[in-house]
Short mmCIF file of C-alpha atoms in Angstrom, two decimals:
data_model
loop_
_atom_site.label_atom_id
_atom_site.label_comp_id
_atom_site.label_asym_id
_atom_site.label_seq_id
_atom_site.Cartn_x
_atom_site.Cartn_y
_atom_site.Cartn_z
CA UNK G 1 18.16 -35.14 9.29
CA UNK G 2 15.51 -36.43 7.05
CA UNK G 3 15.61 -36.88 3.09
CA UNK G 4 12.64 -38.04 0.91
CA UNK G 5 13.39 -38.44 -2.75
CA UNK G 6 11.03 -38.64 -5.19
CA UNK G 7 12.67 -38.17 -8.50
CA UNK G 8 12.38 -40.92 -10.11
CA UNK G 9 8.71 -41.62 -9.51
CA UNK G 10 4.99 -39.95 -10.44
CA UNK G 11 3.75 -40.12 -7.18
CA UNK G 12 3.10 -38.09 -3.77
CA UNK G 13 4.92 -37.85 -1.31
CA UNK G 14 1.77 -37.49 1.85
CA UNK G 15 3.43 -37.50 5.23
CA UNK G 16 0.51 -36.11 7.12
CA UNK G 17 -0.19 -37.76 10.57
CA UNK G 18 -0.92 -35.13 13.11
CA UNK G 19 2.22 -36.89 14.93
CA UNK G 20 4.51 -36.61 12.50
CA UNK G 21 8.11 -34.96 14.16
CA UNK G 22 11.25 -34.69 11.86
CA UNK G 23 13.75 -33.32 14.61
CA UNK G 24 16.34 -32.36 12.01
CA UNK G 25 16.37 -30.45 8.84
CA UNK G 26 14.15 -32.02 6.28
CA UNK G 27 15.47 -31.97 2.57
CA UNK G 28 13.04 -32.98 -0.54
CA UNK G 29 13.82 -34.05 -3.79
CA UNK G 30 10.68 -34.43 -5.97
CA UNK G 31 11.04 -33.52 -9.50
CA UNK G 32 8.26 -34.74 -11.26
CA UNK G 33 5.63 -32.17 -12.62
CA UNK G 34 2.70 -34.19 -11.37
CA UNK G 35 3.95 -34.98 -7.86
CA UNK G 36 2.94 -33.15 -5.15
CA UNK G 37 4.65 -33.27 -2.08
CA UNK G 38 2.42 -32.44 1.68
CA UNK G 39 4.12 -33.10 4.93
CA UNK G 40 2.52 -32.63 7.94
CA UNK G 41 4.98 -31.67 11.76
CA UNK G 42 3.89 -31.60 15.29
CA UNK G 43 6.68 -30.00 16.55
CA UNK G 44 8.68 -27.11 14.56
CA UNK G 45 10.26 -28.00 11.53
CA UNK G 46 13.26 -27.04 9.94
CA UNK G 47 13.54 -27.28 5.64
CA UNK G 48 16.61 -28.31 4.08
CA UNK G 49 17.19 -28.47 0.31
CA UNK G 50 13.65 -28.38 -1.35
CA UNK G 51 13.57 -29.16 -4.59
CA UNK G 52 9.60 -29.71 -6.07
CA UNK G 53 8.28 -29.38 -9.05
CA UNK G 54 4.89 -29.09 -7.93
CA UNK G 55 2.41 -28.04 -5.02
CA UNK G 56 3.66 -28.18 -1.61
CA UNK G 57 2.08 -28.11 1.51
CA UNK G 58 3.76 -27.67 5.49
CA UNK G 59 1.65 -28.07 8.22
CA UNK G 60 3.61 -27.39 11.39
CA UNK G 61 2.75 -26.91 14.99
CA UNK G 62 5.84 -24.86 15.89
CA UNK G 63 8.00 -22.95 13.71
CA UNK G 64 9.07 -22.83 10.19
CA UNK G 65 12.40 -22.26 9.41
CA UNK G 66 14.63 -23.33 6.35
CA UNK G 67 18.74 -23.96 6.52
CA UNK G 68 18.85 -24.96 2.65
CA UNK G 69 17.87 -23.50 -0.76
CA UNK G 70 13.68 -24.02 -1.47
CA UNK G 71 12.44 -23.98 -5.12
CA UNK G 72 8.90 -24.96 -5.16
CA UNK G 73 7.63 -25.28 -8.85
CA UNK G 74 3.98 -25.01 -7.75
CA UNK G 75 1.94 -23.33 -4.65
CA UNK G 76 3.69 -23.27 -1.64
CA UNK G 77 1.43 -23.27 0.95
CA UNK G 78 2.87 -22.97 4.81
CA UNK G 79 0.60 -22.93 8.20
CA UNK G 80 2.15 -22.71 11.66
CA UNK G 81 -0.95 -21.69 13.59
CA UNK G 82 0.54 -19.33 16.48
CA UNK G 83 4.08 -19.47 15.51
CA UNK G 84 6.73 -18.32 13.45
CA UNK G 85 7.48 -18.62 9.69
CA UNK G 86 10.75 -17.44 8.55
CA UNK G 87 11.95 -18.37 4.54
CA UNK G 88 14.78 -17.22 2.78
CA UNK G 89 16.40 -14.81 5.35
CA UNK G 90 19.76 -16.49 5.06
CA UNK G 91 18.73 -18.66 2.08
CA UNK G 92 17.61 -18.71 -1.19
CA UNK G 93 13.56 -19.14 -1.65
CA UNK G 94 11.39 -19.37 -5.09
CA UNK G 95 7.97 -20.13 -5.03
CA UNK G 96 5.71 -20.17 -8.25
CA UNK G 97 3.28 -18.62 -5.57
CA UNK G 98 2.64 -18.36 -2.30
CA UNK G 99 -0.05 -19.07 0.23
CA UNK G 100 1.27 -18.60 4.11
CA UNK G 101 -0.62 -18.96 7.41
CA UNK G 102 1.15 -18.08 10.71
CA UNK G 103 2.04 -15.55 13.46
CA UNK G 104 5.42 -13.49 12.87
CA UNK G 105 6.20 -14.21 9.56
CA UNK G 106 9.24 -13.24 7.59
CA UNK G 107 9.45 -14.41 3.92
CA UNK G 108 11.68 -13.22 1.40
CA UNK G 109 11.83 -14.65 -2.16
CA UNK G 110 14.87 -14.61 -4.98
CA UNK G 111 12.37 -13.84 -7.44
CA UNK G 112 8.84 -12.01 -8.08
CA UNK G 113 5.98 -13.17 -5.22
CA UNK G 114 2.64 -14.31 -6.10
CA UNK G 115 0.73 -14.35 -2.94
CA UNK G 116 -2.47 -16.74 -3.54
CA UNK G 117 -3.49 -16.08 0.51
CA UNK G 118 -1.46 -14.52 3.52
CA UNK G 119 -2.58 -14.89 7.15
CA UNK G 120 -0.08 -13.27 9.66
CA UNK G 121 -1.07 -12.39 13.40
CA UNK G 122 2.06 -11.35 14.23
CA UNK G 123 3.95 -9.01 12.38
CA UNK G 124 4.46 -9.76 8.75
CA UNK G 125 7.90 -9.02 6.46
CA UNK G 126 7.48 -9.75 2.99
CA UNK G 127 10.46 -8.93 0.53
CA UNK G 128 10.87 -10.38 -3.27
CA UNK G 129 13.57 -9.75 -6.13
CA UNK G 130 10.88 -9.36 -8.12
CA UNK G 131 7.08 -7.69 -8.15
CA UNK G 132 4.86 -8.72 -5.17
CA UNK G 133 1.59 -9.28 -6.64
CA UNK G 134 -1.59 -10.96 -5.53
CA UNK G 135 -4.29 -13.67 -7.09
CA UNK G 136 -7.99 -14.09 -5.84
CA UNK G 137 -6.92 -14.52 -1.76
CA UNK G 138 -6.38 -11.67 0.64
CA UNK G 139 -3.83 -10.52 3.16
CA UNK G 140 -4.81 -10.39 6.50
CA UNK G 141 -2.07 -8.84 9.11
CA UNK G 142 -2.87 -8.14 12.39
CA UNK G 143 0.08 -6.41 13.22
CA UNK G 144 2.83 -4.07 11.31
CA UNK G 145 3.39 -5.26 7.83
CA UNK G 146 6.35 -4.59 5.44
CA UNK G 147 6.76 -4.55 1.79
CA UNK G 148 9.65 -4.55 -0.16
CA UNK G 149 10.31 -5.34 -3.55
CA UNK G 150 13.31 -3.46 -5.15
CA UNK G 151 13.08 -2.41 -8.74
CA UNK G 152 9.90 -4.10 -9.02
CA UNK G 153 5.85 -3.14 -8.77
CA UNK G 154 4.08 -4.06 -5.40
CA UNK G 155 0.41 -4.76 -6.55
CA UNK G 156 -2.17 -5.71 -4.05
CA UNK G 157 -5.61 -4.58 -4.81
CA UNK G 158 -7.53 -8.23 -3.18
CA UNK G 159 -10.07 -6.78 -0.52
CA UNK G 160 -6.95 -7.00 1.77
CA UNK G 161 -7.08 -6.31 5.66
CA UNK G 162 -3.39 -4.74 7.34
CA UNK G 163 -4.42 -3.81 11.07
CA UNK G 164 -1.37 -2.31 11.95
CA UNK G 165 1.05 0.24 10.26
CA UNK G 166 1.94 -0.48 6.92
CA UNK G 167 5.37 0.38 5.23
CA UNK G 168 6.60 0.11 1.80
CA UNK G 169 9.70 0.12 -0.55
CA UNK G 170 10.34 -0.12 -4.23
CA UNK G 171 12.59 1.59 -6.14
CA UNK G 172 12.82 2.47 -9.77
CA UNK G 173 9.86 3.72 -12.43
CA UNK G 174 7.72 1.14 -11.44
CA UNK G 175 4.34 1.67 -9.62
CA UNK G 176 2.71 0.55 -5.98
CA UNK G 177 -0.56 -0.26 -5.59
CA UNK G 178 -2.82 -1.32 -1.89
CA UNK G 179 -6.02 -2.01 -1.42
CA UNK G 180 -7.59 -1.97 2.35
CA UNK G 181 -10.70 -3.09 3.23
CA UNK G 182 -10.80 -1.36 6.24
CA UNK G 183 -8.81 1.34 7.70
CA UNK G 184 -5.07 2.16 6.93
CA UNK G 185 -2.03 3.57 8.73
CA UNK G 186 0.79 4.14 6.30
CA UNK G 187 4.12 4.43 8.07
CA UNK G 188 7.37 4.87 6.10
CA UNK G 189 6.63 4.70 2.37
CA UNK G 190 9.27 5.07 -0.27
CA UNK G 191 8.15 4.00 -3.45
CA UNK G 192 10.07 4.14 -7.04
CA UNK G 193 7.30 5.88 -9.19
CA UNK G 194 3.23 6.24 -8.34
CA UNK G 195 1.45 4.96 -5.39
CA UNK G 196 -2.08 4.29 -5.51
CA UNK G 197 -4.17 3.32 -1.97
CA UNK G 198 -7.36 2.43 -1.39
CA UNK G 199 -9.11 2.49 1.93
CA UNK G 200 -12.35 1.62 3.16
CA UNK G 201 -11.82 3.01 6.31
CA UNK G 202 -9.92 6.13 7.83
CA UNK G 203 -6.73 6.76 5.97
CA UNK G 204 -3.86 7.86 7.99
CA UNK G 205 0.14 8.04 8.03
CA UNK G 206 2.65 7.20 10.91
CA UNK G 207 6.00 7.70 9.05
CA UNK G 208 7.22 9.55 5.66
CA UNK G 209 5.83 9.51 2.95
CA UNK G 210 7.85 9.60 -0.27
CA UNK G 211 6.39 9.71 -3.94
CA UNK G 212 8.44 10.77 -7.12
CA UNK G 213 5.33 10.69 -9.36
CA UNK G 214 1.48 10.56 -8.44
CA UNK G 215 -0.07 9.77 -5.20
CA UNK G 216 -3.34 8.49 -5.26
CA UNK G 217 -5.80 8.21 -2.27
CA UNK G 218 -8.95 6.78 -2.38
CA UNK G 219 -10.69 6.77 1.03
CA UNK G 220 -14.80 6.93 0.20
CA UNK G 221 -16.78 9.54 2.82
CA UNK G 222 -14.02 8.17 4.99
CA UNK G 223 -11.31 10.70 7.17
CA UNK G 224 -7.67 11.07 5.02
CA UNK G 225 -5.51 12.80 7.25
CA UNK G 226 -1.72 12.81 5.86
CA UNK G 227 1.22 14.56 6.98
CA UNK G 228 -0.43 16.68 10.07
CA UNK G 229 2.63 15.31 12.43
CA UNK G 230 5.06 13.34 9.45
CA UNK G 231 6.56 14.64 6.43
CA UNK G 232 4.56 13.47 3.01
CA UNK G 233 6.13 14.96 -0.30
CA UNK G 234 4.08 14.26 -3.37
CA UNK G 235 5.21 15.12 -7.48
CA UNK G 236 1.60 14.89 -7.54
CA UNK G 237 -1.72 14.49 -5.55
CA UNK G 238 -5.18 12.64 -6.29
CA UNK G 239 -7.92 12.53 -3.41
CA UNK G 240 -10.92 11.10 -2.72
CA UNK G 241 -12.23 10.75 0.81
CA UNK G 242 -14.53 12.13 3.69
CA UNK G 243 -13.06 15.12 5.69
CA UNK G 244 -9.35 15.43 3.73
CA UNK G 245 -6.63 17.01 5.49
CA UNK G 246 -2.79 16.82 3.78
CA UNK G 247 0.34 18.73 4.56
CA UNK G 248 2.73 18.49 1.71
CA UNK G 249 6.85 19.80 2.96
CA UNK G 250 6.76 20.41 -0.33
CA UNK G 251 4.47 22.20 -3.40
CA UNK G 252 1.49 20.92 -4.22
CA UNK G 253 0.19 19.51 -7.28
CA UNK G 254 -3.68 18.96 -7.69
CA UNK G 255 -4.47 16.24 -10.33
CA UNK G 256 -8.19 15.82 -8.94
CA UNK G 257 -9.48 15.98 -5.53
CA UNK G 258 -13.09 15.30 -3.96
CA UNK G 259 -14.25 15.37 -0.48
CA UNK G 260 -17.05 15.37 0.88
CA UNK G 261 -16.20 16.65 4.34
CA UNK G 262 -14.30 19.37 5.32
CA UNK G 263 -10.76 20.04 3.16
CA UNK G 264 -7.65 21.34 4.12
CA UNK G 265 -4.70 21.68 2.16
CA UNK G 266 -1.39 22.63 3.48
CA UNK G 267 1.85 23.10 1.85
CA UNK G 268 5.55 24.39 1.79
CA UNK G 269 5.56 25.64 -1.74
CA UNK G 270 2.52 26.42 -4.34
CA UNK G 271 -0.44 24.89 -4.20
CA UNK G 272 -1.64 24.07 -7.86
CA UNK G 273 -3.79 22.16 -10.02
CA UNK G 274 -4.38 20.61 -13.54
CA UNK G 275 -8.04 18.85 -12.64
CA UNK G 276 -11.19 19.82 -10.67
CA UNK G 277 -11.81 19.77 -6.81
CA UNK G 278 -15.17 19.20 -5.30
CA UNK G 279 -15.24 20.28 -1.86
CA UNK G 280 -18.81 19.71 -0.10
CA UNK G 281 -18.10 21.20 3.10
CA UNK G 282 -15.83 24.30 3.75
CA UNK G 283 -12.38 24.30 2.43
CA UNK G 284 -8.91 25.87 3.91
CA UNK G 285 -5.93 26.37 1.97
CA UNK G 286 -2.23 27.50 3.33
CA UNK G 287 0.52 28.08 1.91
CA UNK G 288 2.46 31.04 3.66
CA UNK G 289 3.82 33.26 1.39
CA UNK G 290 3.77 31.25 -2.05
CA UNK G 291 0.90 31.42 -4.96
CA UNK G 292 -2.36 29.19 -4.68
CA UNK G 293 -3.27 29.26 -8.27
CA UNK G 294 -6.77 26.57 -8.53
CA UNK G 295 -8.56 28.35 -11.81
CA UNK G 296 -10.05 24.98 -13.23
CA UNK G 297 -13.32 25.45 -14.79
CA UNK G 298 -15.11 23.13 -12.78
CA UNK G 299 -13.60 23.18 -9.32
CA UNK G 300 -16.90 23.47 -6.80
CA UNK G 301 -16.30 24.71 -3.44
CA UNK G 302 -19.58 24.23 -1.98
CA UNK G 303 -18.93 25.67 1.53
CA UNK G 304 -17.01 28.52 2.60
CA UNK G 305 -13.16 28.91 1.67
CA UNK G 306 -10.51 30.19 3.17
CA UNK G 307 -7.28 31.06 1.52
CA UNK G 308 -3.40 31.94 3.15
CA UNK G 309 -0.86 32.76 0.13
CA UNK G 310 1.13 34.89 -2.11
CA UNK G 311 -0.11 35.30 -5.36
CA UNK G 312 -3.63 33.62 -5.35
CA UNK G 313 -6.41 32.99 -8.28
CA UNK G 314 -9.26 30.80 -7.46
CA UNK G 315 -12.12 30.07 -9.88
CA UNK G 316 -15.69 28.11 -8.80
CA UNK G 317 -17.85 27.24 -11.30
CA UNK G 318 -21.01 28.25 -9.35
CA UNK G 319 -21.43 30.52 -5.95
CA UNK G 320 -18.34 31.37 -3.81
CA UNK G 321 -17.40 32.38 -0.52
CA UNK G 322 -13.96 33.17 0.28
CA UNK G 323 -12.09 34.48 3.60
CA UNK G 324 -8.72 35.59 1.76
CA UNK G 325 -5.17 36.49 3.77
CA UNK G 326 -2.65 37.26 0.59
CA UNK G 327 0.45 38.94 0.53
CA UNK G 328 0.56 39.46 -3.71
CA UNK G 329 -2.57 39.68 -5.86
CA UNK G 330 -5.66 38.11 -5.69
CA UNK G 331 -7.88 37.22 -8.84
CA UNK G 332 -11.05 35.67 -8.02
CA UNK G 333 -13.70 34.04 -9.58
CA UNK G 334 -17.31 32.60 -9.80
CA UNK G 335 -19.93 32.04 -12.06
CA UNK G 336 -22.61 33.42 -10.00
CA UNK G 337 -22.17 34.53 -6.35
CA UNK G 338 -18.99 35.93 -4.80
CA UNK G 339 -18.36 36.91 -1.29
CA UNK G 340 -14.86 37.97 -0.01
CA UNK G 341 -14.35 38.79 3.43
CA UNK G 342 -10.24 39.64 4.39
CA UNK G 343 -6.86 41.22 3.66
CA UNK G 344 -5.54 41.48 0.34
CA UNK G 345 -1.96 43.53 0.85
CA UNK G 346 -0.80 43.36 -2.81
CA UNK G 347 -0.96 46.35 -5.37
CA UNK G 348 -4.21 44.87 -7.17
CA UNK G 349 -7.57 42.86 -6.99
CA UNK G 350 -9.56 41.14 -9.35
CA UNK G 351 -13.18 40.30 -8.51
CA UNK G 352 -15.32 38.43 -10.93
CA UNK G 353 -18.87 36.85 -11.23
CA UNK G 354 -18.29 35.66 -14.88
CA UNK G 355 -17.38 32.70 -16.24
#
């Protein structure tokens, strides 16, 4: 074992030659605000009792571990190159933030995480007892990634990159909030109150999706495609993307919804809405024998629209074309043009070209 203690001085501790090896744990004691401590391992390495006040900085060519309790006042910064990193699984781990460089990499903190970079090409786990949030650096996972925070937000909106699936946990009324630069596969997501992801490539699920208040998708002329062959159950939905396709277990609840591709919209229970949809391309919308009630003012449903419910009133504020299968009413409208081609089986009809 290994001990450097630095307490009682103002200076750094710098252990960096490239053939540094400290075979047993390493324990730290550097209390001073100004010190920084930097220690450099060409074998794995293997942190004891940590105890800085200031910046760290690990360079290892094996694995990181810890067997002891790590508080690091300052940045923590840890590389491994091609090999494991694994903090705080059977410890205790606080970082003022966090930058981390490695292959798997498994870090979980006793308080909130404030990642200032994260490089992981193996598959990265990254819980905190406290919000997860983010500074100017990015994630970049090349494989699965997991999230958890508890009662706590998750914030990550950097121009972030996770190549493989991506799940997610927090609990409570408290918000979660991902930003992709690139494409996106969410697989299980349970989160406490709204979710919010944005995608700059296809936007896709692998697992269920859980959200108690309102689901957010952003996904720019790119394909959004959730719950074809998983379960996604929304209080309340938000789109933007290319060609959108959801399936809700559930009712749906429109907030606001644009794509610019084609749209379908599937769902266990009512479909609603309280804002506008702008569909550029033809639209479908299911929902077996329950009411589709979309009457905003301004919805736009540029191509043609086709319609499976109960009850159903749609409204466009220009032309329309509809292909209609209901089972109860239907109540149609448009501002200028309306076409209907299909069965209506309930006792009455109601077709409009006013505003």
């Amino acid at each position: 074992t290994t001990k450097l203690d630095n307490k009682a001085n103002t200076g750094n501790i710098t252990l960096t030659h490239a053939d540094n090896d400290f075979s047993g744990a390493v324990s730290i004691e550097s209390t001073n605000l100004v010190s920084v401590v930097s220690l450099n391992d060409v074998n794995s390495i293997d942190l004891g009792i940590l105890n800085i006040a200031n910046n760290f900085t690990l360079t290892s060519s094996g694995t990181i571990s810890d067997s002891g309790n790590i508080e690091v006042g300052g940045l923590a910064n840890f590389k491994s190159g091609a090999n494991p990193i694994t903090l705080g699984d059977g410890t205790t781990a606080d970082f003022d933030s966090l930058d981390f460089d490695g292959s798997l990499v498994t870090i979980s903190e006793d308080s909130s995480m404030a990642i200032v970079a994260g490089k992981a090409t193996g598959a990265l786990v990254l819980s905190a007892n406290g919000a997860i949030t983010q500074t100017t650096g990015i994630i970049d996972a090349d494989l699965t990634a997991s999230l958890s925070s508890g009662a706590n937000l998750i914030t990550l909106d950097s121009a972030n990159d996770f190549t493989g699936a991506l799940s997610v946990s927090n609990t409570g009324a408290n918000d979660v909030s991902i930003k992709d630069v690139n494409a996106l596969d969410l697989a299980t997501v349970s989160v406490g109150q709204n979710l919010t992801v944005t995608s700059g490539g296809a936007l896709t699920d692998s697992g269920l999706i859980t959200v108690p208040g309102l689901a957010k998708f952003v996904a720019t002329d790119q394909v959004v495609t959730l719950g074809d062959t998983t379960a996604a159950n929304f209080n309340t939905l938000n789109f933007t993307g290319g060609a959108v396709t959801i399936t809700e277990i559930s009712s749906m609840a429109i907030v606001a919804g644009k794509a610019t591709g084609a749209l379908s919209l599937t769902a266990n229970g009512a479909i609603t809405q309280t804002g506008a949809i702008d569909a550029d391309a033809s639209s479908m919308f299911t929902a077996g024998s329950n009411a589709i009630t979309l009457t905003h003012a301004t919805n736009d449903f540029t191509g043609s629209v086709s319609l499976t419910g109960g009850v159903i009133s749609l409204k466009d504020a220009n032309d329309l074309a509809v292909s209609l299968t209901s089972s109860g009413t239907a109540a149609l409208t448009a501002v200028n043009s309306l076409t209907v081609n299909g069965t209506v089986s309930g006792a009455t009809s109601d077709l409009t070209t006013a505003a």
